[in-house]
Coordinates of C-alpha atoms in Angstrom, one line a residue:
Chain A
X30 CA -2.8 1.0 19.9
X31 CA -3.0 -2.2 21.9
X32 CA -0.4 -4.0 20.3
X33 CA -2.0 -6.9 20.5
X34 CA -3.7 -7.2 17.2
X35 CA -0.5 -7.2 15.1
X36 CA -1.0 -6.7 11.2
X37 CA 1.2 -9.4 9.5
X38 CA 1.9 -9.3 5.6
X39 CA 3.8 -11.9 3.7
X40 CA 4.8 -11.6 0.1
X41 CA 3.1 -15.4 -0.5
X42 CA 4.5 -15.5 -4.2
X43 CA 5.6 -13.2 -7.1
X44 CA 1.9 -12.7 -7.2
X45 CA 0.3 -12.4 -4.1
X46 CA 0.2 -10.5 -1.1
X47 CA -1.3 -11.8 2.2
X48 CA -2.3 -9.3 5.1
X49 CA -3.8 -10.8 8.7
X50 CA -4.8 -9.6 11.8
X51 CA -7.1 -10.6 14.4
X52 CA -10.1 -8.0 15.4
X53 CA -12.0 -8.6 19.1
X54 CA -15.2 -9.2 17.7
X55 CA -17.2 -11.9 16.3
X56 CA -16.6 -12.5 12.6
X57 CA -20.8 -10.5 12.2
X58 CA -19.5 -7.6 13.3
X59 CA -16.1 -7.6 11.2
X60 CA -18.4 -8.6 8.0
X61 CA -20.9 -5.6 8.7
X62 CA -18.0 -3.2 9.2
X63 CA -16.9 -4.4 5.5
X64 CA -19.8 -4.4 3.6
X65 CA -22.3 -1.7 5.1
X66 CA -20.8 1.2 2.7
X67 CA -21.7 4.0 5.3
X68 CA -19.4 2.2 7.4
X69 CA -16.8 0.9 5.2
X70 CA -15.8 4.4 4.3
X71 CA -15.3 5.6 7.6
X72 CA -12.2 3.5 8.3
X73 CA -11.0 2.4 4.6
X74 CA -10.1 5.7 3.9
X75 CA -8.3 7.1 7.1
X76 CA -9.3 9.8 8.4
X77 CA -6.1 11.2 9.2
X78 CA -5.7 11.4 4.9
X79 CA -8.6 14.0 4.6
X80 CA -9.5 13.3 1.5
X81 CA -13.0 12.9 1.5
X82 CA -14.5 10.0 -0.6
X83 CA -17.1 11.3 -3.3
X84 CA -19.2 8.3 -4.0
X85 CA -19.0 5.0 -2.2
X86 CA -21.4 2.6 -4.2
X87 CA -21.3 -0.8 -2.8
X88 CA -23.6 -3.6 -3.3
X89 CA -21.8 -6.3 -1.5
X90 CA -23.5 -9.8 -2.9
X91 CA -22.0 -12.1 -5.8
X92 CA -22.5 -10.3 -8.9
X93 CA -22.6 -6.8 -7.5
X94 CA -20.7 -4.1 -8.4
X95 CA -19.0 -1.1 -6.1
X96 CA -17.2 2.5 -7.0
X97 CA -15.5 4.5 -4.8
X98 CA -14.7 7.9 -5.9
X99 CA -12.3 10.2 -4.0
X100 CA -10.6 13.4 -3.9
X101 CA -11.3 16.7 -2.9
X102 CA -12.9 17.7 -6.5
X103 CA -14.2 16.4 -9.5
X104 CA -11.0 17.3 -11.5
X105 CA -8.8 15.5 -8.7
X106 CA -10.8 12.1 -8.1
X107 CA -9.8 9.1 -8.3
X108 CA -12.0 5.7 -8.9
X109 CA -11.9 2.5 -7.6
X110 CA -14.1 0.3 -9.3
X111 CA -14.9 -4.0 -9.8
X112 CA -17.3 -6.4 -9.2
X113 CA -18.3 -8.8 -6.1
X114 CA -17.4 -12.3 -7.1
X115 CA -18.1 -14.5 -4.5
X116 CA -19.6 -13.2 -1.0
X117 CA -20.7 -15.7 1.5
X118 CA -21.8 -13.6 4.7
X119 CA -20.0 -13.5 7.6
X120 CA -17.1 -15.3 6.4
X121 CA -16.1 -14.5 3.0
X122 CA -15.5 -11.2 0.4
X123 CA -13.7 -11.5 -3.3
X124 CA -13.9 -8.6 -5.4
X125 CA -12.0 -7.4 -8.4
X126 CA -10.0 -3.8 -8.7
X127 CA -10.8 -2.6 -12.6
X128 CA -9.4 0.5 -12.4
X129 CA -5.8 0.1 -13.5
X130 CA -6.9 -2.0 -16.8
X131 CA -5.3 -5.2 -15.5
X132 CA -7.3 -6.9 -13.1
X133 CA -6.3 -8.0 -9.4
X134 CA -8.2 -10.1 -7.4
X135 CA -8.8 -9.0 -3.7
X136 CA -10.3 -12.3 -1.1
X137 CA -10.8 -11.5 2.7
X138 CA -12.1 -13.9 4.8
X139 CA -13.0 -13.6 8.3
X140 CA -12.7 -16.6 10.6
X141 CA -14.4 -17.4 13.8
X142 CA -11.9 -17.6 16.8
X143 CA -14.7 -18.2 18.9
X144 CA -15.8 -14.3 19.5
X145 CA -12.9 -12.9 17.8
X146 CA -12.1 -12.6 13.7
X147 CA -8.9 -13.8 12.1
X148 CA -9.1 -11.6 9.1
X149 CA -6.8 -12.4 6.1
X150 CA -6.6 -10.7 2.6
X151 CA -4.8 -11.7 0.2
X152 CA -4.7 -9.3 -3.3
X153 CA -3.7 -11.4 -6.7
X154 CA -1.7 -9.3 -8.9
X155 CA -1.6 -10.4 -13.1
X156 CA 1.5 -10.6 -13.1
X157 CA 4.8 -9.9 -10.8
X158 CA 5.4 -6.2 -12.0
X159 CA 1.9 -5.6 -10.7
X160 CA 2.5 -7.1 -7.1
X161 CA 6.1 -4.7 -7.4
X162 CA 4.2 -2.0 -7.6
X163 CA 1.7 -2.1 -5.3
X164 CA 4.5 -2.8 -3.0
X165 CA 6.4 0.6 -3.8
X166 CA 3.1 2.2 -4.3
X167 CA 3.3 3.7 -7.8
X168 CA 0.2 0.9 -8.6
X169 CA -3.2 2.6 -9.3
X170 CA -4.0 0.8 -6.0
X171 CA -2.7 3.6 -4.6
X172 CA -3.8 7.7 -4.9
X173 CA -1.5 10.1 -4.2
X174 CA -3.1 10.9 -1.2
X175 CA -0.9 8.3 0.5
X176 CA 1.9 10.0 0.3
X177 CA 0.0 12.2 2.9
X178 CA 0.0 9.4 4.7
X179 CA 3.3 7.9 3.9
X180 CA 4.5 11.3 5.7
X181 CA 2.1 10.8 9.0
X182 CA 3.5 7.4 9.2
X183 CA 7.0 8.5 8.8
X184 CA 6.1 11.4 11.3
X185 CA 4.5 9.0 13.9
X186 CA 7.4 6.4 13.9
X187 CA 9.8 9.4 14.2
Chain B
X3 CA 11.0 18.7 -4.2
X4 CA 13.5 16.2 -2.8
X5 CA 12.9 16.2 1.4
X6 CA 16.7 16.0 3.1
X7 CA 14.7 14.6 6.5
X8 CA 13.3 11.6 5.5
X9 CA 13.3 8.6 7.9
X10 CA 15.9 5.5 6.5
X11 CA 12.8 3.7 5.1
X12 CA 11.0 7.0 3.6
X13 CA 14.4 7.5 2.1
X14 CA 14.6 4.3 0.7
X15 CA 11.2 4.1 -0.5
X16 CA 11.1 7.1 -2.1
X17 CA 14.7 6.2 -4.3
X18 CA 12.6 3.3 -4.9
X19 CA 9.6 4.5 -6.5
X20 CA 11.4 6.2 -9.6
X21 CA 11.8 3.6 -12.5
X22 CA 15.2 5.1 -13.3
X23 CA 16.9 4.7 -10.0
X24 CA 15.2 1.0 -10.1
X25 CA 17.1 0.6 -12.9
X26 CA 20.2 2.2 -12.3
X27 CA 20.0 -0.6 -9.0
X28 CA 19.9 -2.9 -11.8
X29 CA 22.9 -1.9 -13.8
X30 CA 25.2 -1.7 -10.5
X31 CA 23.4 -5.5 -9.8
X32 CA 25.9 -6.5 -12.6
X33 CA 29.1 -4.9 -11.7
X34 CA 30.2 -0.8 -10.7
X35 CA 29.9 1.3 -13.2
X36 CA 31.1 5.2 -13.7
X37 CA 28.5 7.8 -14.0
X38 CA 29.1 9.1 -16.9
X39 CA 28.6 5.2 -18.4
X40 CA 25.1 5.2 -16.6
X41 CA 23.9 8.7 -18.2
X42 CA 24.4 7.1 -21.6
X43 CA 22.8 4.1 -20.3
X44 CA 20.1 5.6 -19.5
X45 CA 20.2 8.6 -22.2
X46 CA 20.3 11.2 -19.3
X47 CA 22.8 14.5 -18.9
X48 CA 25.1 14.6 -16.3
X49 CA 23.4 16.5 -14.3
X50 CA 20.3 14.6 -14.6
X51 CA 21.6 10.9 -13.6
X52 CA 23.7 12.8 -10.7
X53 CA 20.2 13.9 -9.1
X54 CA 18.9 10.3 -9.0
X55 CA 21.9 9.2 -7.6
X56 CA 22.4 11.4 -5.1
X57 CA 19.0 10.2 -3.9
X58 CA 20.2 6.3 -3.9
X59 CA 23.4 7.5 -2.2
X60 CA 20.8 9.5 0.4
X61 CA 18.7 6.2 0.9
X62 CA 22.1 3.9 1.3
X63 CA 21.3 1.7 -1.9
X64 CA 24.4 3.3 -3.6
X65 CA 27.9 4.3 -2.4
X66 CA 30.0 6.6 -4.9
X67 CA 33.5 6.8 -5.1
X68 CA 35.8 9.0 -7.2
X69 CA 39.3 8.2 -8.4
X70 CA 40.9 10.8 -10.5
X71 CA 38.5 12.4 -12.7
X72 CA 36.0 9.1 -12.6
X73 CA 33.4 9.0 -10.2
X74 CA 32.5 5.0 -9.6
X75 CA 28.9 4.0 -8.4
X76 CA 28.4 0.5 -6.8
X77 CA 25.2 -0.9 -4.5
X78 CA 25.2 0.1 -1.1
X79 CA 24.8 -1.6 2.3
X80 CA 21.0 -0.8 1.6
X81 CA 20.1 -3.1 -0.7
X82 CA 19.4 -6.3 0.9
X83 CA 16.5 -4.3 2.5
X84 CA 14.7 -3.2 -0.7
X85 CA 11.9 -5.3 -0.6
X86 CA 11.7 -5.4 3.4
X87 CA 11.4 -1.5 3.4
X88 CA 8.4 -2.1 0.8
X89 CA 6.4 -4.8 2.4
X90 CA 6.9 -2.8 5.7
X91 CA 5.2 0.4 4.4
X92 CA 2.7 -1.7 2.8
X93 CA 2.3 -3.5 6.3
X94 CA 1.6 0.2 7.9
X95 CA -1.0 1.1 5.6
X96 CA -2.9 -1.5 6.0
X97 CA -2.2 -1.2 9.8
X98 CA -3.5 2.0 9.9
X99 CA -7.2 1.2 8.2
X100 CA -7.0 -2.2 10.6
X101 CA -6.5 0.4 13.7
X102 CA -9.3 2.8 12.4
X103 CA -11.9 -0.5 11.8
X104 CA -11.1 -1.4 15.5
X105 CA -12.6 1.3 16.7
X106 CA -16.0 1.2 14.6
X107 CA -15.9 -2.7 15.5
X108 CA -15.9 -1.5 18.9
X109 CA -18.9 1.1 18.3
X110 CA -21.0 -1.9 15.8
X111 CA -19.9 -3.9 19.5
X112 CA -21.7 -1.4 21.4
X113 CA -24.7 -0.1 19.7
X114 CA -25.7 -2.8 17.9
X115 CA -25.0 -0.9 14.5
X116 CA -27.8 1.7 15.3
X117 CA -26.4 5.3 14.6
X118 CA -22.6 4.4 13.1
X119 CA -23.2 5.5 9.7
X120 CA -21.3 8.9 8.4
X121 CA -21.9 12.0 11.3

Protein backbone atom coordinates (compact mmCIF):
# COMPACT_ATOMS: atom_id res chain seq x y z
CA UNK A 1 0.00 0.00 0.00
CA UNK A 2 2.16 2.98 -1.07
CA UNK A 3 -0.30 5.53 -1.00
CA UNK A 4 0.78 7.07 -3.67
CA UNK A 5 -1.35 5.75 -6.40
CA UNK A 6 -4.64 7.03 -5.01
CA UNK A 7 -7.88 5.47 -6.75
CA UNK A 8 -10.21 8.52 -7.40
CA UNK A 9 -13.98 8.04 -8.52
CA UNK A 10 -16.38 10.78 -9.50
CA UNK A 11 -19.98 10.32 -10.08
CA UNK A 12 -19.51 12.41 -13.72
CA UNK A 13 -23.38 12.45 -14.28
CA UNK A 14 -26.64 10.51 -13.46
CA UNK A 15 -25.08 8.14 -15.81
CA UNK A 16 -21.61 7.69 -15.47
CA UNK A 17 -19.05 6.68 -13.16
CA UNK A 18 -15.29 7.68 -13.61
CA UNK A 19 -12.48 5.69 -11.66
CA UNK A 20 -8.53 6.82 -12.07
CA UNK A 21 -5.40 6.03 -10.79
CA UNK A 22 -1.96 6.10 -11.94
CA UNK A 23 0.12 2.56 -12.16
CA UNK A 24 4.29 2.82 -12.31
CA UNK A 25 4.63 1.39 -15.48
CA UNK A 26 4.50 2.21 -19.08
CA UNK A 27 0.97 2.22 -20.47
CA UNK A 28 2.44 -1.74 -22.54
CA UNK A 29 2.56 -3.14 -19.47
CA UNK A 30 -0.78 -1.79 -17.96
CA UNK A 31 -2.53 -2.86 -21.44
CA UNK A 32 -1.04 -6.53 -21.23
CA UNK A 33 -2.05 -6.89 -17.63
CA UNK A 34 -5.69 -6.05 -19.10
CA UNK A 35 -6.06 -8.03 -21.96
CA UNK A 36 -3.81 -11.22 -21.58
CA UNK A 37 -6.85 -13.32 -19.82
CA UNK A 38 -4.31 -15.55 -17.78
CA UNK A 39 -3.39 -12.39 -16.32
CA UNK A 40 -6.48 -10.38 -16.12
CA UNK A 41 -7.94 -12.97 -13.83
CA UNK A 42 -5.43 -12.93 -11.40
CA UNK A 43 -6.06 -9.43 -10.17
CA UNK A 44 -9.75 -8.66 -11.48
CA UNK A 45 -11.12 -11.07 -9.18
CA UNK A 46 -9.18 -10.57 -5.78
CA UNK A 47 -7.83 -13.07 -4.44
CA UNK A 48 -8.73 -12.32 -1.02
CA UNK A 49 -12.64 -13.17 -2.49
CA UNK A 50 -11.76 -16.91 -3.18
CA UNK A 51 -14.05 -17.44 -5.53
CA UNK A 52 -12.36 -18.98 -8.17
CA UNK A 53 -13.31 -17.82 -11.81
CA UNK A 54 -14.61 -20.88 -14.07
CA UNK A 55 -14.02 -19.70 -17.54
CA UNK A 56 -12.28 -16.52 -18.48
CA UNK A 57 -12.75 -16.20 -22.39
CA UNK A 58 -11.29 -13.10 -23.66
CA UNK A 59 -10.43 -12.06 -27.10
CA UNK A 60 -9.47 -8.51 -26.58
CA UNK A 61 -9.72 -6.88 -30.39
CA UNK A 62 -12.80 -4.82 -31.81
CA UNK A 63 -15.38 -7.23 -32.43
CA UNK A 64 -14.42 -9.85 -29.93
CA UNK A 65 -16.26 -11.15 -27.44
CA UNK A 66 -15.26 -12.30 -23.62
CA UNK A 67 -17.17 -14.49 -20.66
CA UNK A 68 -16.22 -14.75 -17.36
CA UNK A 69 -17.75 -17.28 -15.34
CA UNK A 70 -17.38 -17.57 -11.59
CA UNK A 71 -18.29 -19.19 -8.50
CA UNK A 72 -17.42 -22.10 -6.68
CA UNK A 73 -19.84 -24.50 -8.78
CA UNK A 74 -21.79 -24.80 -11.66
CA UNK A 75 -25.12 -24.21 -9.78
CA UNK A 76 -23.58 -20.98 -8.03
CA UNK A 77 -21.85 -19.24 -11.16
CA UNK A 78 -22.29 -16.22 -12.22
CA UNK A 79 -21.54 -14.77 -15.96
CA UNK A 80 -20.20 -11.77 -17.13
CA UNK A 81 -20.51 -11.47 -20.69
CA UNK A 82 -20.20 -8.50 -23.87
CA UNK A 83 -18.37 -7.66 -26.69
CA UNK A 84 -15.03 -5.57 -27.45
CA UNK A 85 -16.06 -2.46 -29.26
CA UNK A 86 -13.24 -0.43 -29.86
CA UNK A 87 -9.59 -1.65 -28.77
CA UNK A 88 -6.68 0.33 -29.88
CA UNK A 89 -3.50 -1.25 -28.15
CA UNK A 90 -1.78 0.22 -25.57
CA UNK A 91 -4.04 2.94 -25.06
CA UNK A 92 -7.54 2.14 -25.29
CA UNK A 93 -10.39 -0.84 -24.14
CA UNK A 94 -14.44 -0.38 -24.57
CA UNK A 95 -16.41 -3.23 -23.91
CA UNK A 96 -20.11 -3.87 -23.15
CA UNK A 97 -21.49 -5.81 -19.87
CA UNK A 98 -24.70 -8.02 -21.40
CA UNK A 99 -25.42 -9.83 -18.58
CA UNK A 100 -27.98 -7.76 -16.70
CA UNK A 101 -30.23 -7.32 -20.05
CA UNK A 102 -29.58 -3.56 -20.21
CA UNK A 103 -26.41 -2.72 -21.53
CA UNK A 104 -23.56 -0.55 -19.86
CA UNK A 105 -20.71 0.59 -21.54
CA UNK A 106 -17.27 0.15 -19.83
CA UNK A 107 -14.08 2.62 -21.68
CA UNK A 108 -10.54 2.44 -20.00
CA UNK A 109 -7.92 4.16 -21.37
CA UNK A 110 -4.34 4.20 -20.37
CA UNK A 111 -2.26 7.26 -20.91
CA UNK A 112 1.38 7.68 -21.21
CA UNK A 113 2.89 9.77 -18.30
CA UNK A 114 6.07 9.24 -19.69
CA UNK A 115 6.90 5.60 -18.03
CA UNK A 116 3.87 5.63 -15.92
CA UNK A 117 -0.05 4.98 -16.92
CA UNK A 118 -2.90 7.25 -15.99
CA UNK A 119 -5.66 4.77 -16.14
CA UNK A 120 -9.27 6.02 -16.26
CA UNK A 121 -12.58 4.03 -16.56
CA UNK A 122 -15.43 5.33 -16.90
CA UNK A 123 -18.73 2.63 -16.96
CA UNK A 124 -22.07 4.22 -18.83
CA UNK A 125 -25.11 3.05 -17.13
CA UNK A 126 -28.79 3.15 -19.44
CA UNK A 127 -30.27 4.99 -17.41
CA UNK A 128 -29.77 6.61 -13.74
CA UNK A 129 -31.40 3.64 -11.70
CA UNK A 130 -28.64 1.61 -13.27
CA UNK A 131 -25.69 3.86 -12.20
CA UNK A 132 -27.80 3.78 -8.40
CA UNK A 133 -27.30 0.50 -8.29
CA UNK A 134 -24.08 -0.31 -9.18
CA UNK A 135 -23.26 2.27 -6.59
CA UNK A 136 -25.16 0.30 -3.68
CA UNK A 137 -24.20 -2.86 -5.27
CA UNK A 138 -27.46 -4.76 -5.79
CA UNK A 139 -26.52 -4.23 -9.84
CA UNK A 140 -25.73 -7.58 -11.62
CA UNK A 141 -22.28 -5.84 -11.79
CA UNK A 142 -21.85 -7.13 -8.74
CA UNK A 143 -21.97 -11.19 -7.31
CA UNK A 144 -22.60 -11.75 -4.06
CA UNK A 145 -19.22 -12.65 -3.45
CA UNK A 146 -18.49 -8.95 -2.67
CA UNK A 147 -20.15 -8.95 0.21
CA UNK A 148 -17.17 -11.20 1.21
CA UNK A 149 -15.38 -8.56 0.39
CA UNK A 150 -17.40 -5.70 1.49
CA UNK A 151 -16.71 -7.47 5.08
CA UNK A 152 -12.67 -7.68 4.48
CA UNK A 153 -12.80 -4.09 3.64
CA UNK A 154 -14.91 -3.20 6.52
CA UNK A 155 -12.50 -5.55 8.63
CA UNK A 156 -9.23 -3.89 7.16
CA UNK A 157 -10.36 -0.24 7.79
CA UNK A 158 -11.47 -1.34 11.37
CA UNK B 1 -29.02 -12.16 9.61
CA UNK B 2 -28.70 -8.46 10.59
CA UNK B 3 -24.73 -7.94 11.94
CA UNK B 4 -25.03 -5.38 15.30
CA UNK B 5 -20.94 -4.61 14.52
CA UNK B 6 -20.97 -3.08 11.41
CA UNK B 7 -18.62 -0.14 10.70
CA UNK B 8 -20.83 3.52 10.14
CA UNK B 9 -20.43 3.00 6.37
CA UNK B 10 -21.17 -0.90 6.32
CA UNK B 11 -24.18 0.10 8.37
CA UNK B 12 -25.24 2.59 6.12
CA UNK B 13 -24.72 0.67 3.08
CA UNK B 14 -26.31 -2.14 4.01
CA UNK B 15 -29.89 0.03 5.17
CA UNK B 16 -29.19 1.19 1.83
CA UNK B 17 -29.24 -1.77 -0.32
CA UNK B 18 -32.99 -2.86 0.58
CA UNK B 19 -35.52 -1.10 -1.75
CA UNK B 20 -37.98 -0.70 1.13
CA UNK B 21 -35.75 1.21 3.49
CA UNK B 22 -34.81 3.35 0.13
CA UNK B 23 -38.15 4.11 0.11
CA UNK B 24 -39.20 4.55 3.45
CA UNK B 25 -35.91 7.52 3.10
CA UNK B 26 -38.20 8.76 0.53
CA UNK B 27 -41.39 9.08 2.43
CA UNK B 28 -39.56 10.82 5.55
CA UNK B 29 -37.82 13.14 2.39
CA UNK B 30 -41.36 14.69 2.40
CA UNK B 31 -42.21 15.23 5.98
CA UNK B 32 -42.17 12.71 9.44
CA UNK B 33 -44.38 10.33 9.46
CA UNK B 34 -45.67 7.61 12.27
CA UNK B 35 -44.88 4.03 11.79
CA UNK B 36 -47.83 2.75 11.72
CA UNK B 37 -48.65 5.31 8.53
CA UNK B 38 -45.46 3.82 6.80
CA UNK B 39 -46.56 -0.03 7.31
CA UNK B 40 -49.68 0.86 5.30
CA UNK B 41 -47.57 2.77 3.03
CA UNK B 42 -45.74 0.24 2.31
CA UNK B 43 -48.37 -2.73 2.95
CA UNK B 44 -46.07 -4.24 5.70
CA UNK B 45 -47.09 -5.51 9.49
CA UNK B 46 -45.94 -3.83 12.23
CA UNK B 47 -43.45 -5.87 12.94
CA UNK B 48 -42.20 -6.01 9.60
CA UNK B 49 -41.63 -2.07 8.76
CA UNK B 50 -40.15 -1.89 12.63
CA UNK B 51 -37.26 -4.30 11.39
CA UNK B 52 -36.30 -2.08 8.54
CA UNK B 53 -36.36 0.77 10.56
CA UNK B 54 -34.51 -0.32 13.21
CA UNK B 55 -31.83 -0.83 10.62
CA UNK B 56 -32.07 2.97 9.34
CA UNK B 57 -32.10 4.03 12.92
CA UNK B 58 -28.74 1.52 13.36
CA UNK B 59 -27.08 3.26 10.20
CA UNK B 60 -28.16 7.04 11.50
CA UNK B 61 -30.45 7.78 8.29
CA UNK B 62 -33.50 7.70 10.69
CA UNK B 63 -34.14 9.02 14.19
CA UNK B 64 -37.50 7.77 16.01
CA UNK B 65 -39.34 9.44 18.51
CA UNK B 66 -42.39 8.34 20.49
CA UNK B 67 -45.00 10.70 22.00
CA UNK B 68 -47.80 8.98 23.75
CA UNK B 69 -48.76 5.85 21.98
CA UNK B 70 -47.26 7.33 18.43
CA UNK B 71 -43.91 6.51 17.51
CA UNK B 72 -42.67 9.46 14.89
CA UNK B 73 -39.87 8.58 12.27
CA UNK B 74 -38.01 11.49 10.61
CA UNK B 75 -34.33 11.40 8.50
CA UNK B 76 -31.40 11.28 10.53
CA UNK B 77 -28.13 13.18 10.64
CA UNK B 78 -27.05 10.35 8.19
CA UNK B 79 -28.44 11.26 5.25
CA UNK B 80 -26.48 13.90 3.63
CA UNK B 81 -23.88 11.03 3.37
CA UNK B 82 -25.91 8.48 1.37
CA UNK B 83 -24.45 8.80 -1.77
CA UNK B 84 -20.83 9.59 -0.28
CA UNK B 85 -20.94 6.16 1.68
CA UNK B 86 -21.84 4.58 -1.83
CA UNK B 87 -19.28 6.06 -4.10
CA UNK B 88 -16.75 5.34 -1.23
CA UNK B 89 -17.32 1.53 -1.17
CA UNK B 90 -17.47 1.60 -4.81
CA UNK B 91 -14.01 3.63 -4.68
CA UNK B 92 -12.61 0.51 -2.35
CA UNK B 93 -13.39 -2.08 -4.68
CA UNK B 94 -12.02 -0.84 -7.30
CA UNK B 95 -9.05 0.09 -5.06
CA UNK B 96 -8.60 -3.23 -4.13
CA UNK B 97 -8.28 -4.93 -7.89
CA UNK B 98 -6.00 -1.51 -8.67
CA UNK B 99 -3.70 -2.77 -5.57
CA UNK B 100 -3.70 -6.48 -6.69
CA UNK B 101 -2.75 -5.26 -10.72
CA UNK B 102 0.17 -3.32 -9.11
CA UNK B 103 1.74 -6.15 -8.11
CA UNK B 104 1.42 -8.26 -11.40
CA UNK B 105 2.50 -4.86 -13.23
CA UNK B 106 5.44 -5.13 -11.08
CA UNK B 107 6.07 -8.94 -12.06
CA UNK B 108 5.07 -8.16 -16.22
CA UNK B 109 8.00 -5.11 -15.10
CA UNK B 110 10.31 -7.67 -14.08
CA UNK B 111 10.05 -10.76 -16.22
CA UNK B 112 9.17 -9.41 -19.22
CA UNK B 113 5.68 -11.35 -19.07
CA UNK B 114 7.47 -14.80 -19.18
CA UNK B 115 5.93 -17.18 -16.50
CA UNK B 116 2.91 -14.72 -14.90
CA UNK B 117 0.11 -16.66 -16.23
CA UNK B 118 -2.18 -18.74 -13.48
CA UNK B 119 0.44 -21.00 -10.91
Amino acid sequence: MSGVNETVVERKSDRELVVTRQFNAPPEIVFEAWSRPEIFQRWWVPKALGVPLRACEMDVRTGGGYRLEFGLDAANAMAFFGKYTDVVPPSRIVWTNEESGEITVTTVTFKDLGGKTLLTLSELYPNKEGCDEALQGSAAGLPIQFEQLDDLLADRAG
Amino acid sequence: MVQYKLAPLDAAFAALSDATRRGVLEQLGHGECSITALAVRFNMTLTGIKKHISILEQAGLVVTEKTGRVRTCRLGPGRLEDEAAWIERYRQRWALRFDALDDIIDELKQGEGQNVGSE
